[in-house]
mmCIF file with all atom_site columns, C-alpha atoms and ligand atoms in Angstrom:
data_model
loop_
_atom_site.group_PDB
_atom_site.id
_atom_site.type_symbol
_atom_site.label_atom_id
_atom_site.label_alt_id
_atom_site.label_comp_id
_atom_site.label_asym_id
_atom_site.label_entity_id
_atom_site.label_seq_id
_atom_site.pdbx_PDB_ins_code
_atom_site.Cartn_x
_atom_site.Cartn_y
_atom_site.Cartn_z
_atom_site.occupancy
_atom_site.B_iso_or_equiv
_atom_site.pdbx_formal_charge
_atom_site.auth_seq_id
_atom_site.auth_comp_id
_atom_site.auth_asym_id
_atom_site.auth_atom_id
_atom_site.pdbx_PDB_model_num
ATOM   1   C  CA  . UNK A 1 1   ? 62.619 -48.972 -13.663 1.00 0.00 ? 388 UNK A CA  1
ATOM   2   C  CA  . UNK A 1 2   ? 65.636 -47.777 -15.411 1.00 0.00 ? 389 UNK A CA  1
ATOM   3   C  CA  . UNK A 1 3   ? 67.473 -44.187 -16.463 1.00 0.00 ? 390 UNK A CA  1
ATOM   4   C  CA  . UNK A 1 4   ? 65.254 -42.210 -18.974 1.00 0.00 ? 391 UNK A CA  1
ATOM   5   C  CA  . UNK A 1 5   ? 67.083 -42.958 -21.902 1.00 0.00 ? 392 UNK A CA  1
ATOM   6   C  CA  . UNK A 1 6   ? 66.231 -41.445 -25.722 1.00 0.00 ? 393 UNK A CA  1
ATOM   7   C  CA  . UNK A 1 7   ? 63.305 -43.923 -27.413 1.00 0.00 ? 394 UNK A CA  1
ATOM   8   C  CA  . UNK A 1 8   ? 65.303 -46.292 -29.677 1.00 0.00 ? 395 UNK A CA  1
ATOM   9   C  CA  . UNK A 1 9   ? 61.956 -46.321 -32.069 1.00 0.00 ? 396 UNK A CA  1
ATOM   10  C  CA  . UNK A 1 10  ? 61.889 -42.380 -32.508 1.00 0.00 ? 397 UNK A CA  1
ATOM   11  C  CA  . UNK A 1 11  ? 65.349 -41.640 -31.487 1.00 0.00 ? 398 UNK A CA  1
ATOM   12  C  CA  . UNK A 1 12  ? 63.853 -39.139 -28.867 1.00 0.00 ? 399 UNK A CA  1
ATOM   13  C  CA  . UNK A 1 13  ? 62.494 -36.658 -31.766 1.00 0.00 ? 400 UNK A CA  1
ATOM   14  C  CA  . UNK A 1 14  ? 58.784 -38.057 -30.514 1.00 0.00 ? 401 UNK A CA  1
ATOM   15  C  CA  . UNK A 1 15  ? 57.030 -39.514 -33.394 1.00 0.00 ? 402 UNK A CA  1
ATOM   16  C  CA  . UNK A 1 16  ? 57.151 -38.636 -37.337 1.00 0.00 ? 403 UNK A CA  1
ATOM   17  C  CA  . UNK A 1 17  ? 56.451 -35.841 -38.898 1.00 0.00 ? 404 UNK A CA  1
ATOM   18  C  CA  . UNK A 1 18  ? 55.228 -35.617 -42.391 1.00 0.00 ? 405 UNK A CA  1
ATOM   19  C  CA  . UNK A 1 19  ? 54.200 -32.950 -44.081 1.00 0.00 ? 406 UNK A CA  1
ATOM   20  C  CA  . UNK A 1 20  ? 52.565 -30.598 -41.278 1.00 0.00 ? 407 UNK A CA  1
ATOM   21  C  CA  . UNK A 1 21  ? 50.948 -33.730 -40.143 1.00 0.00 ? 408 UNK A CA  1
ATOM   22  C  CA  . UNK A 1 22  ? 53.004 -35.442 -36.592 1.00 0.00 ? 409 UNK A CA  1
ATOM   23  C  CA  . UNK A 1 23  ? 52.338 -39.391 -35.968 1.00 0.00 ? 410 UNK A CA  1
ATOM   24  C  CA  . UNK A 1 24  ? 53.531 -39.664 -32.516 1.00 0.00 ? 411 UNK A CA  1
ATOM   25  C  CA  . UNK A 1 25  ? 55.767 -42.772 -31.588 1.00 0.00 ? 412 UNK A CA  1
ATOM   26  C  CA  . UNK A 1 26  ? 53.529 -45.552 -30.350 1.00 0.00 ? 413 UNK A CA  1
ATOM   27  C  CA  . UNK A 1 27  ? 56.866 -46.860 -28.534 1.00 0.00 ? 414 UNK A CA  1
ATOM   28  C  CA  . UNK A 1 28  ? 57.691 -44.269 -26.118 1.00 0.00 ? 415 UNK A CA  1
ATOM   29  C  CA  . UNK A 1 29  ? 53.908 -42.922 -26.041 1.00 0.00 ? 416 UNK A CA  1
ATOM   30  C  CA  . UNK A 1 30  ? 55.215 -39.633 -28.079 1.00 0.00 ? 417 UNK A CA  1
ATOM   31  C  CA  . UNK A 1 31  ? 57.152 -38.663 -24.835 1.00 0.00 ? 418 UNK A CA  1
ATOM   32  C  CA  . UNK A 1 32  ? 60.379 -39.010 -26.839 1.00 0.00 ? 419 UNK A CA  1
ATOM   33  C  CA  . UNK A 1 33  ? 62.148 -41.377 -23.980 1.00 0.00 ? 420 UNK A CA  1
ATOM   34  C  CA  . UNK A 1 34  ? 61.682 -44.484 -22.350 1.00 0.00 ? 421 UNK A CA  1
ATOM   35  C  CA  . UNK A 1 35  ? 62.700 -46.194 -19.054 1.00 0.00 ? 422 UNK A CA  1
ATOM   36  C  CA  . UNK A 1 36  ? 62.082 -44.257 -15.538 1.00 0.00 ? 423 UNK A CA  1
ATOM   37  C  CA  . UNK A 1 37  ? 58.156 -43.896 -15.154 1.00 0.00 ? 424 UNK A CA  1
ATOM   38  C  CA  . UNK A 1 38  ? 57.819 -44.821 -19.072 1.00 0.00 ? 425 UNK A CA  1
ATOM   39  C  CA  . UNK A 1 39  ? 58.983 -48.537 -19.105 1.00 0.00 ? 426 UNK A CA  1
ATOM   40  C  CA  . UNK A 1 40  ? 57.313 -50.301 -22.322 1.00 0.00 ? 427 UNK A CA  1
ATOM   41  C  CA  . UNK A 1 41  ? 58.923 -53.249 -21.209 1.00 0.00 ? 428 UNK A CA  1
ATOM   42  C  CA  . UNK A 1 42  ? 57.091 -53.294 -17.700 1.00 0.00 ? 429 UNK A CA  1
ATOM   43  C  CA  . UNK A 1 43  ? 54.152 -52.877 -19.863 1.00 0.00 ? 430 UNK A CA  1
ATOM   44  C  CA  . UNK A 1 44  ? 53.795 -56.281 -20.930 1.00 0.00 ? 431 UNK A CA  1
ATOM   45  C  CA  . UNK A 1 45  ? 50.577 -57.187 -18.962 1.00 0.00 ? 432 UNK A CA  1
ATOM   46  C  CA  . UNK A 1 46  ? 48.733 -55.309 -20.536 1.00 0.00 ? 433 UNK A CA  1
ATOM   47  C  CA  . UNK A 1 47  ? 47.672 -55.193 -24.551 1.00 0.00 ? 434 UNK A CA  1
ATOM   48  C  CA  . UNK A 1 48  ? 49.289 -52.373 -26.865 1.00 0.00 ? 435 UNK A CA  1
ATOM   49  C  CA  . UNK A 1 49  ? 46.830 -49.508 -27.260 1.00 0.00 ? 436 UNK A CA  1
ATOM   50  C  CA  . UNK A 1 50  ? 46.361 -50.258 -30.881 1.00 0.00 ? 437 UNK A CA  1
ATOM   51  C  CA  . UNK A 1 51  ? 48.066 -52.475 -34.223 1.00 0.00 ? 438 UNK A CA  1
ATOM   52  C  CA  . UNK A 1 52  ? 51.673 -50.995 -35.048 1.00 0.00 ? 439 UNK A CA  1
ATOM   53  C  CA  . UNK A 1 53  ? 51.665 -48.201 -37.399 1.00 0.00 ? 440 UNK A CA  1
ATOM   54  C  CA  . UNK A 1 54  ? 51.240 -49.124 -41.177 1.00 0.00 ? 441 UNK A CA  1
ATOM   55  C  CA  . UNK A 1 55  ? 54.843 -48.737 -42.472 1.00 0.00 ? 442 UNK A CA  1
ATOM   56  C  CA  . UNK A 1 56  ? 56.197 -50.880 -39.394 1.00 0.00 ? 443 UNK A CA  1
ATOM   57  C  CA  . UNK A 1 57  ? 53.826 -53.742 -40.437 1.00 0.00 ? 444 UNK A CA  1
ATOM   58  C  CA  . UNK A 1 58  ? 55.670 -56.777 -41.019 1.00 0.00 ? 445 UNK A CA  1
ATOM   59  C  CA  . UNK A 1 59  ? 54.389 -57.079 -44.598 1.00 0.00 ? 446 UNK A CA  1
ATOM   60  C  CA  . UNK A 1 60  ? 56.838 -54.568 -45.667 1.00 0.00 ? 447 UNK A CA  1
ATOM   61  C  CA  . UNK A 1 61  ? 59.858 -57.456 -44.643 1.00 0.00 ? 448 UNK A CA  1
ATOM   62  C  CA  . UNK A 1 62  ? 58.458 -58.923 -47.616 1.00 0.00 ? 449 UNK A CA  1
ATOM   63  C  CA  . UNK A 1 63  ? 60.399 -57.563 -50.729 1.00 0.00 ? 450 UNK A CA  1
ATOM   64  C  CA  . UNK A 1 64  ? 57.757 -58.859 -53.327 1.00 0.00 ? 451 UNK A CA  1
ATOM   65  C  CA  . UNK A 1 65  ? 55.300 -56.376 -51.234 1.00 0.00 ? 452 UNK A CA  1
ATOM   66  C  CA  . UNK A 1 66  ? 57.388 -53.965 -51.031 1.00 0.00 ? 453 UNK A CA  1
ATOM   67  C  CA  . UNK A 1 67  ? 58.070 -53.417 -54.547 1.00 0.00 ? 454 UNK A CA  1
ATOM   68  C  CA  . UNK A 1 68  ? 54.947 -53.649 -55.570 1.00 0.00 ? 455 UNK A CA  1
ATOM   69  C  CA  . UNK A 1 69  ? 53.380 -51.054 -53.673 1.00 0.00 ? 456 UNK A CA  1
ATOM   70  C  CA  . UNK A 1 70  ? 55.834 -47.379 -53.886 1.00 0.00 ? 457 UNK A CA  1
ATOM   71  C  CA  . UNK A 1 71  ? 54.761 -45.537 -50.513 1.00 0.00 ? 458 UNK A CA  1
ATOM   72  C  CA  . UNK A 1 72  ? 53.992 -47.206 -47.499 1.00 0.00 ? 459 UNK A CA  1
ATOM   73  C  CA  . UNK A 1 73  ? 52.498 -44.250 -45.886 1.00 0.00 ? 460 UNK A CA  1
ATOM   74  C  CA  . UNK A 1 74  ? 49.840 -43.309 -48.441 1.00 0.00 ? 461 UNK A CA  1
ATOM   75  C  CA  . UNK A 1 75  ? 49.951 -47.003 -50.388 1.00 0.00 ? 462 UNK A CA  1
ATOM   76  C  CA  . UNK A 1 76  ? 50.263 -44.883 -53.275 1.00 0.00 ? 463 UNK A CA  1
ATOM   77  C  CA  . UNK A 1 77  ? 47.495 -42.509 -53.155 1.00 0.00 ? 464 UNK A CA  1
ATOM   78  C  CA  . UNK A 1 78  ? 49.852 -39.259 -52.664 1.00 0.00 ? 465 UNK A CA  1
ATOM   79  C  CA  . UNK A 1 79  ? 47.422 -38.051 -50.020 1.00 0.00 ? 466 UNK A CA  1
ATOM   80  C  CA  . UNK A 1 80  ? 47.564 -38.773 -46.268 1.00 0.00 ? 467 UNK A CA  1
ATOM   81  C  CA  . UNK A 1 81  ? 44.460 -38.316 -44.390 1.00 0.00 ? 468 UNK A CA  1
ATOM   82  C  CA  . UNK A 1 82  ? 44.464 -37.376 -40.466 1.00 0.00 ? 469 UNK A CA  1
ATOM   83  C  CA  . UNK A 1 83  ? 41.408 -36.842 -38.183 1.00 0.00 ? 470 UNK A CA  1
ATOM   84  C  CA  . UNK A 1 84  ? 41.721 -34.744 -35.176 1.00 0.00 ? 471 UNK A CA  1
ATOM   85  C  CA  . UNK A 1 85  ? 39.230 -36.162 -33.090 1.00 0.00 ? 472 UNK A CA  1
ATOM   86  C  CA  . UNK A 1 86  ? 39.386 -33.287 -30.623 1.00 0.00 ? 473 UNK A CA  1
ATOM   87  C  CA  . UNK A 1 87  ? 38.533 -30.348 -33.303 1.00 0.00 ? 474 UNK A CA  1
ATOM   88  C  CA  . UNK A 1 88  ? 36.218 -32.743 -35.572 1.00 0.00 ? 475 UNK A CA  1
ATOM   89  C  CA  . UNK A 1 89  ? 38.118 -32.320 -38.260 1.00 0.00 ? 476 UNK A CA  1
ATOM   90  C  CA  . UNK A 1 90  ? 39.531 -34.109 -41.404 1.00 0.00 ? 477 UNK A CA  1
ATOM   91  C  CA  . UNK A 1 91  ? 42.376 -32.696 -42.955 1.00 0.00 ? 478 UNK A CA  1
ATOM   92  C  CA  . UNK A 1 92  ? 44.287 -34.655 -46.269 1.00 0.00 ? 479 UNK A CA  1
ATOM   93  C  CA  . UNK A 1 93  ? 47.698 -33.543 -47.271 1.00 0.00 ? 480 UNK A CA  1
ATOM   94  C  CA  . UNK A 1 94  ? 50.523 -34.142 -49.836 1.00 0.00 ? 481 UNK A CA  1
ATOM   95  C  CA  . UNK A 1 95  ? 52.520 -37.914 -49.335 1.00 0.00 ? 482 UNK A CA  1
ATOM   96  C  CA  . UNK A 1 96  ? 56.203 -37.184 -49.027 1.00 0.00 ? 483 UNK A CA  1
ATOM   97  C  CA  . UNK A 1 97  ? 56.268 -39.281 -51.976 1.00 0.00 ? 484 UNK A CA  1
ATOM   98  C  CA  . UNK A 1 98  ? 53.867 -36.484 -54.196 1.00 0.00 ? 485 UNK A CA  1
ATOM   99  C  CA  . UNK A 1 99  ? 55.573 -34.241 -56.190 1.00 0.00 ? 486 UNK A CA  1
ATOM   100 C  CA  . UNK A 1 100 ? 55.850 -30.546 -55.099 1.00 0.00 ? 487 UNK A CA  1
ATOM   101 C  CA  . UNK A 1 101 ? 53.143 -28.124 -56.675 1.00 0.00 ? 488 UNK A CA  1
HETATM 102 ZN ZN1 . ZN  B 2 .   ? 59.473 -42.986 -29.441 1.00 0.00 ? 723 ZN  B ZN1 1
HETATM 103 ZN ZN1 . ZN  B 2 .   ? 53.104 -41.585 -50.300 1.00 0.00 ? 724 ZN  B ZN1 1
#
């Protein structure tokens, strides 16, 4: 246990928003701080709940990669896709990276 401090991933603003669409940090659990009763550290028995998010994947270190490919949210498609698994929905939106109507 340590002091709550801001999440150095998120920098305490609690994931990324894009769009009207809000990824929440995987780091601090979308709480916006770590340490106190949120310790990922003291988590290391146990797996991460999933694979990092897409734009932190270490394929993007790669600078042949990363040129080739101009968004690494959508992977170029301009759309982002998110499913809201409590409503049952599917909703697509503009990339940052389209061009406002
Ligand atoms: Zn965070
Ligand atoms: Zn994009």
């Amino acid at each position: 246990m340590s002091d709550r401090i801001a999440c150095p991933e998120c920098e305490g603003r609690k994931g990324l928003r894009i769009g009207d669409l809000f990824l929440s940090c995987q780091f601090c659990g979308g709480l916006g701080w770590v340490g106190d009763t949120n310790e990922p550290a003291e988590r290391s028995g146990t797996p991460p709940a999933g694979p990092s998010p897409v734009w932190q994947h270490r394929v993007w270190s790669d600078p042949y990669v990363a040129s080739q490919l101009d968004c690494r949210y959508c992977l170029g498609s301009r759309h982002l896709t998110s499913i809201d698994e409590e409503a049952g929905t599917m909703r697509t939106i503009s990339c940052v990276c389209a061009p406002s109507p």
